[in-house]
């Protein structure tokens, strides 16, 4: 059976602040900012996640997600919610396709 060492180094206060400002911007833009907010959150999560000592990086962008987000929303409305399982899989495929192991220069060190 395969084994590995998964580690998450996130702190609650920095995630709390991230959630405050991304949710605020999402609310005041009537959800149009949501793709950018989601990408910011995924970047934070990936930056703090390590698999066998290798850091993850999320390279998705809000503009890259916006088209998928719009398509899923429209299809879900048109089909009265029937598209939602396919939309969820499409969304998760986009998310997974933008997750990588970090290489030199991918992560900013402070």
PDB file of N, CA, C and O in Angstrom, residues 33-110:
ATOM      1  N   UNK A  33     -16.628  38.600  -8.099  1.00  0.00           N
ATOM      2  CA  UNK A  33     -15.239  38.435  -7.650  1.00  0.00           C
ATOM      3  C   UNK A  33     -14.953  37.006  -7.190  1.00  0.00           C
ATOM      4  O   UNK A  33     -13.810  36.645  -6.962  1.00  0.00           O
ATOM      5  N   UNK A  34     -15.976  36.172  -7.083  1.00  0.00           N
ATOM      6  CA  UNK A  34     -15.800  34.837  -6.512  1.00  0.00           C
ATOM      7  C   UNK A  34     -14.663  34.039  -7.156  1.00  0.00           C
ATOM      8  O   UNK A  34     -13.864  33.410  -6.424  1.00  0.00           O
ATOM      9  N   UNK A  35     -14.483  33.990  -8.475  1.00  0.00           N
ATOM     10  CA  UNK A  35     -13.368  33.215  -9.030  1.00  0.00           C
ATOM     11  C   UNK A  35     -12.009  33.686  -8.527  1.00  0.00           C
ATOM     12  O   UNK A  35     -11.118  32.873  -8.257  1.00  0.00           O
ATOM     13  N   UNK A  36     -11.817  34.984  -8.390  1.00  0.00           N
ATOM     14  CA  UNK A  36     -10.556  35.520  -7.884  1.00  0.00           C
ATOM     15  C   UNK A  36     -10.392  35.197  -6.392  1.00  0.00           C
ATOM     16  O   UNK A  36      -9.298  34.872  -5.950  1.00  0.00           O
ATOM     17  N   UNK A  37     -11.478  35.278  -5.645  1.00  0.00           N
ATOM     18  CA  UNK A  37     -11.447  34.935  -4.221  1.00  0.00           C
ATOM     19  C   UNK A  37     -11.088  33.464  -4.042  1.00  0.00           C
ATOM     20  O   UNK A  37     -10.244  33.112  -3.210  1.00  0.00           O
ATOM     21  N   UNK A  38     -11.717  32.612  -4.830  1.00  0.00           N
ATOM     22  CA  UNK A  38     -11.451  31.181  -4.731  1.00  0.00           C
ATOM     23  C   UNK A  38      -9.990  30.875  -5.054  1.00  0.00           C
ATOM     24  O   UNK A  38      -9.351  30.087  -4.361  1.00  0.00           O
ATOM     25  N   UNK A  39      -9.460  31.510  -6.090  1.00  0.00           N
ATOM     26  CA  UNK A  39      -8.056  31.288  -6.458  1.00  0.00           C
ATOM     27  C   UNK A  39      -7.112  31.761  -5.362  1.00  0.00           C
ATOM     28  O   UNK A  39      -6.122  31.089  -5.064  1.00  0.00           O
ATOM     29  N   UNK A  40      -7.418  32.886  -4.733  1.00  0.00           N
ATOM     30  CA  UNK A  40      -6.586  33.378  -3.624  1.00  0.00           C
ATOM     31  C   UNK A  40      -6.597  32.379  -2.472  1.00  0.00           C
ATOM     32  O   UNK A  40      -5.555  32.096  -1.867  1.00  0.00           O
ATOM     33  N   UNK A  41      -7.758  31.822  -2.186  1.00  0.00           N
ATOM     34  CA  UNK A  41      -7.870  30.837  -1.104  1.00  0.00           C
ATOM     35  C   UNK A  41      -7.118  29.553  -1.449  1.00  0.00           C
ATOM     36  O   UNK A  41      -6.413  28.990  -0.609  1.00  0.00           O
ATOM     37  N   UNK A  42      -7.235  29.091  -2.695  1.00  0.00           N
ATOM     38  CA  UNK A  42      -6.528  27.882  -3.111  1.00  0.00           C
ATOM     39  C   UNK A  42      -5.015  28.081  -3.114  1.00  0.00           C
ATOM     40  O   UNK A  42      -4.270  27.169  -2.774  1.00  0.00           O
ATOM     41  N   UNK A  43      -4.565  29.265  -3.486  1.00  0.00           N
ATOM     42  CA  UNK A  43      -3.128  29.556  -3.444  1.00  0.00           C
ATOM     43  C   UNK A  43      -2.618  29.504  -2.006  1.00  0.00           C
ATOM     44  O   UNK A  43      -1.540  28.978  -1.740  1.00  0.00           O
ATOM     45  N   UNK A  44      -3.391  30.040  -1.077  1.00  0.00           N
ATOM     46  CA  UNK A  44      -3.011  30.026   0.334  1.00  0.00           C
ATOM     47  C   UNK A  44      -2.920  28.581   0.837  1.00  0.00           C
ATOM     48  O   UNK A  44      -1.955  28.207   1.503  1.00  0.00           O
ATOM     49  N   UNK A  45      -3.927  27.778   0.520  1.00  0.00           N
ATOM     50  CA  UNK A  45      -3.953  26.378   0.968  1.00  0.00           C
ATOM     51  C   UNK A  45      -2.774  25.608   0.380  1.00  0.00           C
ATOM     52  O   UNK A  45      -2.062  24.895   1.094  1.00  0.00           O
ATOM     53  N   UNK A  46      -2.547  25.749  -0.931  1.00  0.00           N
ATOM     54  CA  UNK A  46      -1.459  25.006  -1.582  1.00  0.00           C
ATOM     55  C   UNK A  46      -0.099  25.410  -1.025  1.00  0.00           C
ATOM     56  O   UNK A  46       0.764  24.565  -0.807  1.00  0.00           O
ATOM     57  N   UNK A  47       0.081  26.704  -0.786  1.00  0.00           N
ATOM     58  CA  UNK A  47       1.362  27.213  -0.280  1.00  0.00           C
ATOM     59  C   UNK A  47       1.718  26.608   1.074  1.00  0.00           C
ATOM     60  O   UNK A  47       2.891  26.476   1.407  1.00  0.00           O
ATOM     61  N   UNK A  48       0.707  26.216   1.828  1.00  0.00           N
ATOM     62  CA  UNK A  48       0.942  25.671   3.157  1.00  0.00           C
ATOM     63  C   UNK A  48       0.831  24.153   3.220  1.00  0.00           C
ATOM     64  O   UNK A  48       0.862  23.553   4.278  1.00  0.00           O
ATOM     65  N   UNK A  49       0.719  23.505   2.067  1.00  0.00           N
ATOM     66  CA  UNK A  49       0.573  22.052   1.995  1.00  0.00           C
ATOM     67  C   UNK A  49       1.838  21.423   1.433  1.00  0.00           C
ATOM     68  O   UNK A  49       2.363  21.876   0.418  1.00  0.00           O
ATOM     69  N   UNK A  50       2.296  20.372   2.084  1.00  0.00           N
ATOM     70  CA  UNK A  50       3.504  19.657   1.695  1.00  0.00           C
ATOM     71  C   UNK A  50       3.200  18.165   1.600  1.00  0.00           C
ATOM     72  O   UNK A  50       2.531  17.613   2.474  1.00  0.00           O
ATOM     73  N   UNK A  51       3.694  17.537   0.535  1.00  0.00           N
ATOM     74  CA  UNK A  51       3.549  16.092   0.357  1.00  0.00           C
ATOM     75  C   UNK A  51       4.951  15.526   0.228  1.00  0.00           C
ATOM     76  O   UNK A  51       5.690  15.885  -0.693  1.00  0.00           O
ATOM     77  N   UNK A  52       5.308  14.687   1.181  1.00  0.00           N
ATOM     78  CA  UNK A  52       6.673  14.134   1.247  1.00  0.00           C
ATOM     79  C   UNK A  52       7.716  15.243   1.174  1.00  0.00           C
ATOM     80  O   UNK A  52       8.735  15.126   0.495  1.00  0.00           O
ATOM     81  N   UNK A  53       7.453  16.345   1.856  1.00  0.00           N
ATOM     82  CA  UNK A  53       8.384  17.464   1.922  1.00  0.00           C
ATOM     83  C   UNK A  53       8.343  18.396   0.727  1.00  0.00           C
ATOM     84  O   UNK A  53       9.040  19.401   0.708  1.00  0.00           O
ATOM     85  N   UNK A  54       7.537  18.086  -0.289  1.00  0.00           N
ATOM     86  CA  UNK A  54       7.449  18.938  -1.479  1.00  0.00           C
ATOM     87  C   UNK A  54       6.222  19.842  -1.352  1.00  0.00           C
ATOM     88  O   UNK A  54       5.111  19.366  -1.139  1.00  0.00           O
ATOM     89  N   UNK A  55       6.466  21.122  -1.507  1.00  0.00           N
ATOM     90  CA  UNK A  55       5.405  22.115  -1.376  1.00  0.00           C
ATOM     91  C   UNK A  55       4.547  22.145  -2.633  1.00  0.00           C
ATOM     92  O   UNK A  55       5.026  21.946  -3.747  1.00  0.00           O
ATOM     93  N   UNK A  56       3.245  22.390  -2.446  1.00  0.00           N
ATOM     94  CA  UNK A  56       2.338  22.533  -3.569  1.00  0.00           C
ATOM     95  C   UNK A  56       2.225  24.001  -3.964  1.00  0.00           C
ATOM     96  O   UNK A  56       2.496  24.889  -3.171  1.00  0.00           O
ATOM     97  N   UNK A  57       1.801  24.251  -5.193  1.00  0.00           N
ATOM     98  CA  UNK A  57       1.527  25.598  -5.667  1.00  0.00           C
ATOM     99  C   UNK A  57       0.278  25.525  -6.554  1.00  0.00           C
ATOM    100  O   UNK A  57       0.112  24.580  -7.322  1.00  0.00           O
ATOM    101  N   UNK A  58      -0.586  26.498  -6.385  1.00  0.00           N
ATOM    102  CA  UNK A  58      -1.788  26.600  -7.206  1.00  0.00           C
ATOM    103  C   UNK A  58      -1.565  27.721  -8.207  1.00  0.00           C
ATOM    104  O   UNK A  58      -1.287  28.855  -7.824  1.00  0.00           O
ATOM    105  N   UNK A  59      -1.664  27.416  -9.504  1.00  0.00           N
ATOM    106  CA  UNK A  59      -1.366  28.396 -10.541  1.00  0.00           C
ATOM    107  C   UNK A  59      -2.600  28.892 -11.279  1.00  0.00           C
ATOM    108  O   UNK A  59      -2.499  29.567 -12.288  1.00  0.00           O
ATOM    109  N   UNK A  60      -3.779  28.577 -10.776  1.00  0.00           N
ATOM    110  CA  UNK A  60      -5.003  29.054 -11.404  1.00  0.00           C
ATOM    111  C   UNK A  60      -5.193  30.549 -11.183  1.00  0.00           C
ATOM    112  O   UNK A  60      -4.692  31.116 -10.220  1.00  0.00           O
ATOM    113  N   UNK A  61      -5.916  31.181 -12.099  1.00  0.00           N
ATOM    114  CA  UNK A  61      -6.199  32.610 -11.988  1.00  0.00           C
ATOM    115  C   UNK A  61      -7.700  32.843 -12.017  1.00  0.00           C
ATOM    116  O   UNK A  61      -8.459  32.006 -12.519  1.00  0.00           O
ATOM    117  N   UNK A  62      -8.094  33.983 -11.499  1.00  0.00           N
ATOM    118  CA  UNK A  62      -9.506  34.332 -11.490  1.00  0.00           C
ATOM    119  C   UNK A  62     -10.088  34.417 -12.889  1.00  0.00           C
ATOM    120  O   UNK A  62     -11.188  33.921 -13.145  1.00  0.00           O
ATOM    121  N   UNK A  63      -9.356  35.013 -13.807  1.00  0.00           N
ATOM    122  CA  UNK A  63      -9.849  35.130 -15.186  1.00  0.00           C
ATOM    123  C   UNK A  63      -9.928  33.751 -15.834  1.00  0.00           C
ATOM    124  O   UNK A  63     -10.835  33.477 -16.621  1.00  0.00           O
ATOM    125  N   UNK A  64      -9.007  32.867 -15.461  1.00  0.00           N
ATOM    126  CA  UNK A  64      -9.036  31.503 -15.982  1.00  0.00           C
ATOM    127  C   UNK A  64     -10.234  30.717 -15.481  1.00  0.00           C
ATOM    128  O   UNK A  64     -10.766  29.855 -16.186  1.00  0.00           O
ATOM    129  N   UNK A  65     -10.654  30.994 -14.264  1.00  0.00           N
ATOM    130  CA  UNK A  65     -11.814  30.312 -13.680  1.00  0.00           C
ATOM    131  C   UNK A  65     -13.121  30.961 -14.088  1.00  0.00           C
ATOM    132  O   UNK A  65     -14.153  30.299 -14.121  1.00  0.00           O
ATOM    133  N   UNK A  66     -13.092  32.239 -14.432  1.00  0.00           N
ATOM    134  CA  UNK A  66     -14.328  32.980 -14.679  1.00  0.00           C
ATOM    135  C   UNK A  66     -15.197  32.343 -15.764  1.00  0.00           C
ATOM    136  O   UNK A  66     -16.411  32.200 -15.596  1.00  0.00           O
ATOM    137  N   UNK A  67     -14.591  31.940 -16.880  1.00  0.00           N
ATOM    138  CA  UNK A  67     -15.356  31.312 -17.961  1.00  0.00           C
ATOM    139  C   UNK A  67     -16.002  30.010 -17.518  1.00  0.00           C
ATOM    140  O   UNK A  67     -17.178  29.747 -17.816  1.00  0.00           O
ATOM    141  N   UNK A  68     -15.260  29.195 -16.812  1.00  0.00           N
ATOM    142  CA  UNK A  68     -15.796  27.930 -16.296  1.00  0.00           C
ATOM    143  C   UNK A  68     -16.921  28.202 -15.306  1.00  0.00           C
ATOM    144  O   UNK A  68     -17.970  27.555 -15.352  1.00  0.00           O
ATOM    145  N   UNK A  69     -16.707  29.152 -14.425  1.00  0.00           N
ATOM    146  CA  UNK A  69     -17.698  29.551 -13.421  1.00  0.00           C
ATOM    147  C   UNK A  69     -18.995  30.005 -14.091  1.00  0.00           C
ATOM    148  O   UNK A  69     -20.098  29.579 -13.721  1.00  0.00           O
ATOM    149  N   UNK A  70     -18.874  30.839 -15.105  1.00  0.00           N
ATOM    150  CA  UNK A  70     -20.041  31.345 -15.827  1.00  0.00           C
ATOM    151  C   UNK A  70     -20.766  30.216 -16.554  1.00  0.00           C
ATOM    152  O   UNK A  70     -21.997  30.124 -16.494  1.00  0.00           O
ATOM    153  N   UNK A  71     -20.017  29.349 -17.234  1.00  0.00           N
ATOM    154  CA  UNK A  71     -20.615  28.233 -17.961  1.00  0.00           C
ATOM    155  C   UNK A  71     -21.386  27.313 -17.012  1.00  0.00           C
ATOM    156  O   UNK A  71     -22.526  26.924 -17.299  1.00  0.00           O
ATOM    157  N   UNK A  72     -20.768  26.961 -15.884  1.00  0.00           N
ATOM    158  CA  UNK A  72     -21.424  26.079 -14.924  1.00  0.00           C
ATOM    159  C   UNK A  72     -22.694  26.736 -14.380  1.00  0.00           C
ATOM    160  O   UNK A  72     -23.744  26.084 -14.276  1.00  0.00           O
ATOM    161  N   UNK A  73     -22.619  28.018 -14.041  1.00  0.00           N
ATOM    162  CA  UNK A  73     -23.790  28.718 -13.497  1.00  0.00           C
ATOM    163  C   UNK A  73     -24.931  28.747 -14.515  1.00  0.00           C
ATOM    164  O   UNK A  73     -26.088  28.448 -14.178  1.00  0.00           O
ATOM    165  N   UNK A  74     -24.631  29.090 -15.759  1.00  0.00           N
ATOM    166  CA  UNK A  74     -25.666  29.168 -16.795  1.00  0.00           C
ATOM    167  C   UNK A  74     -26.274  27.794 -17.059  1.00  0.00           C
ATOM    168  O   UNK A  74     -27.507  27.651 -17.122  1.00  0.00           O
ATOM    169  N   UNK A  75     -25.434  26.779 -17.205  1.00  0.00           N
ATOM    170  CA  UNK A  75     -25.941  25.426 -17.471  1.00  0.00           C
ATOM    171  C   UNK A  75     -26.775  24.896 -16.311  1.00  0.00           C
ATOM    172  O   UNK A  75     -27.776  24.210 -16.527  1.00  0.00           O
ATOM    173  N   UNK A  76     -26.373  25.218 -15.091  1.00  0.00           N
ATOM    174  CA  UNK A  76     -27.134  24.759 -13.931  1.00  0.00           C
ATOM    175  C   UNK A  76     -28.500  25.424 -13.897  1.00  0.00           C
ATOM    176  O   UNK A  76     -29.508  24.762 -13.611  1.00  0.00           O
ATOM    177  N   UNK A  77     -28.572  26.704 -14.210  1.00  0.00           N
ATOM    178  CA  UNK A  77     -29.861  27.410 -14.237  1.00  0.00           C
ATOM    179  C   UNK A  77     -30.742  26.882 -15.365  1.00  0.00           C
ATOM    180  O   UNK A  77     -31.920  26.592 -15.161  1.00  0.00           O
ATOM    181  N   UNK A  78     -30.172  26.747 -16.568  1.00  0.00           N
ATOM    182  CA  UNK A  78     -30.937  26.281 -17.730  1.00  0.00           C
ATOM    183  C   UNK A  78     -31.533  24.900 -17.500  1.00  0.00           C
ATOM    184  O   UNK A  78     -32.661  24.618 -17.914  1.00  0.00           O
ATOM    185  N   UNK A  79     -30.774  24.034 -16.833  1.00  0.00           N
ATOM    186  CA  UNK A  79     -31.228  22.650 -16.624  1.00  0.00           C
ATOM    187  C   UNK A  79     -31.924  22.462 -15.275  1.00  0.00           C
ATOM    188  O   UNK A  79     -32.141  21.328 -14.851  1.00  0.00           O
ATOM    189  N   UNK A  80     -32.268  23.570 -14.626  1.00  0.00           N
ATOM    190  CA  UNK A  80     -32.938  23.522 -13.314  1.00  0.00           C
ATOM    191  C   UNK A  80     -32.152  22.690 -12.304  1.00  0.00           C
ATOM    192  O   UNK A  80     -32.718  21.920 -11.533  1.00  0.00           O
ATOM    193  N   UNK A  81     -30.841  22.820 -12.327  1.00  0.00           N
ATOM    194  CA  UNK A  81     -29.981  22.163 -11.351  1.00  0.00           C
ATOM    195  C   UNK A  81     -29.466  20.801 -11.761  1.00  0.00           C
ATOM    196  O   UNK A  81     -28.601  20.242 -11.084  1.00  0.00           O
ATOM    197  N   UNK A  82     -29.984  20.236 -12.850  1.00  0.00           N
ATOM    198  CA  UNK A  82     -29.555  18.896 -13.259  1.00  0.00           C
ATOM    199  C   UNK A  82     -28.085  18.851 -13.676  1.00  0.00           C
ATOM    200  O   UNK A  82     -27.439  17.806 -13.566  1.00  0.00           O
ATOM    201  N   UNK A  83     -27.550  19.960 -14.149  1.00  0.00           N
ATOM    202  CA  UNK A  83     -26.145  20.001 -14.584  1.00  0.00           C
ATOM    203  C   UNK A  83     -25.172  20.063 -13.408  1.00  0.00           C
ATOM    204  O   UNK A  83     -23.982  19.851 -13.588  1.00  0.00           O
ATOM    205  N   UNK A  84     -25.647  20.322 -12.221  1.00  0.00           N
ATOM    206  CA  UNK A  84     -24.739  20.573 -11.091  1.00  0.00           C
ATOM    207  C   UNK A  84     -23.726  19.454 -10.822  1.00  0.00           C
ATOM    208  O   UNK A  84     -22.567  19.767 -10.544  1.00  0.00           O
ATOM    209  N   UNK A  85     -24.061  18.164 -10.917  1.00  0.00           N
ATOM    210  CA  UNK A  85     -23.007  17.150 -10.705  1.00  0.00           C
ATOM    211  C   UNK A  85     -21.899  17.227 -11.766  1.00  0.00           C
ATOM    212  O   UNK A  85     -20.726  17.092 -11.450  1.00  0.00           O
ATOM    213  N   UNK A  86     -22.268  17.476 -13.014  1.00  0.00           N
ATOM    214  CA  UNK A  86     -21.281  17.608 -14.078  1.00  0.00           C
ATOM    215  C   UNK A  86     -20.492  18.914 -13.908  1.00  0.00           C
ATOM    216  O   UNK A  86     -19.302  18.957 -14.168  1.00  0.00           O
ATOM    217  N   UNK A  87     -21.191  19.937 -13.488  1.00  0.00           N
ATOM    218  CA  UNK A  87     -20.529  21.215 -13.234  1.00  0.00           C
ATOM    219  C   UNK A  87     -19.510  21.101 -12.120  1.00  0.00           C
ATOM    220  O   UNK A  87     -18.404  21.648 -12.206  1.00  0.00           O
ATOM    221  N   UNK A  88     -19.872  20.369 -11.071  1.00  0.00           N
ATOM    222  CA  UNK A  88     -18.947  20.168  -9.960  1.00  0.00           C
ATOM    223  C   UNK A  88     -17.694  19.439 -10.446  1.00  0.00           C
ATOM    224  O   UNK A  88     -16.566  19.824 -10.108  1.00  0.00           O
ATOM    225  N   UNK A  89     -17.886  18.391 -11.251  1.00  0.00           N
ATOM    226  CA  UNK A  89     -16.733  17.642 -11.768  1.00  0.00           C
ATOM    227  C   UNK A  89     -15.891  18.513 -12.694  1.00  0.00           C
ATOM    228  O   UNK A  89     -14.659  18.435 -12.663  1.00  0.00           O
ATOM    229  N   UNK A  90     -16.534  19.341 -13.499  1.00  0.00           N
ATOM    230  CA  UNK A  90     -15.800  20.256 -14.386  1.00  0.00           C
ATOM    231  C   UNK A  90     -14.969  21.237 -13.559  1.00  0.00           C
ATOM    232  O   UNK A  90     -13.818  21.529 -13.864  1.00  0.00           O
ATOM    233  N   UNK A  91     -15.579  21.751 -12.490  1.00  0.00           N
ATOM    234  CA  UNK A  91     -14.893  22.682 -11.598  1.00  0.00           C
ATOM    235  C   UNK A  91     -13.703  22.010 -10.910  1.00  0.00           C
ATOM    236  O   UNK A  91     -12.611  22.567 -10.853  1.00  0.00           O
ATOM    237  N   UNK A  92     -13.904  20.812 -10.378  1.00  0.00           N
ATOM    238  CA  UNK A  92     -12.815  20.098  -9.698  1.00  0.00           C
ATOM    239  C   UNK A  92     -11.698  19.735 -10.676  1.00  0.00           C
ATOM    240  O   UNK A  92     -10.526  19.735 -10.310  1.00  0.00           O
ATOM    241  N   UNK A  93     -12.049  19.424 -11.919  1.00  0.00           N
ATOM    242  CA  UNK A  93     -11.034  19.138 -12.937  1.00  0.00           C
ATOM    243  C   UNK A  93     -10.186  20.389 -13.192  1.00  0.00           C
ATOM    244  O   UNK A  93      -8.965  20.315 -13.271  1.00  0.00           O
ATOM    245  N   UNK A  94     -10.841  21.554 -13.286  1.00  0.00           N
ATOM    246  CA  UNK A  94     -10.107  22.805 -13.475  1.00  0.00           C
ATOM    247  C   UNK A  94      -9.175  23.044 -12.281  1.00  0.00           C
ATOM    248  O   UNK A  94      -8.013  23.406 -12.447  1.00  0.00           O
ATOM    249  N   UNK A  95      -9.704  22.840 -11.083  1.00  0.00           N
ATOM    250  CA  UNK A  95      -8.907  23.052  -9.868  1.00  0.00           C
ATOM    251  C   UNK A  95      -7.689  22.131  -9.850  1.00  0.00           C
ATOM    252  O   UNK A  95      -6.568  22.580  -9.617  1.00  0.00           O
ATOM    253  N   UNK A  96      -7.891  20.863 -10.103  1.00  0.00           N
ATOM    254  CA  UNK A  96      -6.805  19.888 -10.068  1.00  0.00           C
ATOM    255  C   UNK A  96      -5.777  20.148 -11.166  1.00  0.00           C
ATOM    256  O   UNK A  96      -4.576  19.982 -10.952  1.00  0.00           O
ATOM    257  N   UNK A  97      -6.224  20.577 -12.336  1.00  0.00           N
ATOM    258  CA  UNK A  97      -5.310  20.869 -13.437  1.00  0.00           C
ATOM    259  C   UNK A  97      -4.419  22.079 -13.157  1.00  0.00           C
ATOM    260  O   UNK A  97      -3.451  22.312 -13.890  1.00  0.00           O
ATOM    261  N   UNK A  98      -4.730  22.846 -12.133  1.00  0.00           N
ATOM    262  CA  UNK A  98      -3.934  24.026 -11.781  1.00  0.00           C
ATOM    263  C   UNK A  98      -3.134  23.844 -10.496  1.00  0.00           C
ATOM    264  O   UNK A  98      -2.625  24.810  -9.937  1.00  0.00           O
ATOM    265  N   UNK A  99      -2.999  22.614 -10.026  1.00  0.00           N
ATOM    266  CA  UNK A  99      -2.254  22.311  -8.805  1.00  0.00           C
ATOM    267  C   UNK A  99      -0.993  21.546  -9.179  1.00  0.00           C
ATOM    268  O   UNK A  99      -1.051  20.541  -9.883  1.00  0.00           O
ATOM    269  N   UNK A 100       0.150  22.041  -8.709  1.00  0.00           N
ATOM    270  CA  UNK A 100       1.446  21.470  -9.064  1.00  0.00           C
ATOM    271  C   UNK A 100       2.333  21.373  -7.829  1.00  0.00           C
ATOM    272  O   UNK A 100       2.075  22.013  -6.818  1.00  0.00           O
ATOM    273  N   UNK A 101       3.416  20.619  -7.980  1.00  0.00           N
ATOM    274  CA  UNK A 101       4.477  20.680  -6.987  1.00  0.00           C
ATOM    275  C   UNK A 101       5.278  21.938  -7.275  1.00  0.00           C
ATOM    276  O   UNK A 101       5.582  22.239  -8.429  1.00  0.00           O
ATOM    277  N   UNK A 102       5.632  22.664  -6.229  1.00  0.00           N
ATOM    278  CA  UNK A 102       6.372  23.917  -6.390  1.00  0.00           C
ATOM    279  C   UNK A 102       7.787  23.651  -6.887  1.00  0.00           C
ATOM    280  O   UNK A 102       8.421  22.676  -6.503  1.00  0.00           O
ATOM    281  N   UNK A 103       8.235  24.536  -7.751  1.00  0.00           N
ATOM    282  CA  UNK A 103       9.626  24.519  -8.213  1.00  0.00           C
ATOM    283  C   UNK A 103      10.278  25.805  -7.755  1.00  0.00           C
ATOM    284  O   UNK A 103       9.610  26.710  -7.235  1.00  0.00           O
ATOM    285  N   UNK A 104      11.561  25.949  -7.953  1.00  0.00           N
ATOM    286  CA  UNK A 104      12.264  27.173  -7.561  1.00  0.00           C
ATOM    287  C   UNK A 104      11.608  28.370  -8.216  1.00  0.00           C
ATOM    288  O   UNK A 104      11.351  28.388  -9.408  1.00  0.00           O
ATOM    289  N   UNK A 105      11.311  29.383  -7.428  1.00  0.00           N
ATOM    290  CA  UNK A 105      10.711  30.600  -7.938  1.00  0.00           C
ATOM    291  C   UNK A 105       9.192  30.613  -7.901  1.00  0.00           C
ATOM    292  O   UNK A 105       8.578  31.644  -8.168  1.00  0.00           O
ATOM    293  N   UNK A 106       8.549  29.486  -7.610  1.00  0.00           N
ATOM    294  CA  UNK A 106       7.086  29.453  -7.560  1.00  0.00           C
ATOM    295  C   UNK A 106       6.516  30.083  -6.308  1.00  0.00           C
ATOM    296  O   UNK A 106       5.440  30.653  -6.333  1.00  0.00           O
ATOM    297  N   UNK A 107       7.240  29.970  -5.200  1.00  0.00           N
ATOM    298  CA  UNK A 107       6.729  30.445  -3.921  1.00  0.00           C
ATOM    299  C   UNK A 107       7.586  31.608  -3.448  1.00  0.00           C
ATOM    300  O   UNK A 107       8.803  31.519  -3.402  1.00  0.00           O
ATOM    301  N   UNK A 108       6.914  32.684  -3.079  1.00  0.00           N
ATOM    302  CA  UNK A 108       7.630  33.849  -2.538  1.00  0.00           C
ATOM    303  C   UNK A 108       7.928  33.587  -1.066  1.00  0.00           C
ATOM    304  O   UNK A 108       7.037  33.220  -0.298  1.00  0.00           O
ATOM    305  N   UNK A 109       9.171  33.738  -0.699  1.00  0.00           N
ATOM    306  CA  UNK A 109       9.565  33.562   0.699  1.00  0.00           C
ATOM    307  C   UNK A 109       9.678  34.913   1.362  1.00  0.00           C
ATOM    308  O   UNK A 109      10.285  35.827   0.824  1.00  0.00           O
ATOM    309  N   UNK A 110       9.083  35.067   2.533  1.00  0.00           N
ATOM    310  CA  UNK A 110       9.122  36.339   3.261  1.00  0.00           C
ATOM    311  C   UNK A 110      10.083  36.259   4.410  1.00  0.00           C
ATOM    312  O   UNK A 110      10.271  35.332   5.057  1.00  0.00           O
TER     313      UNK A 110
END
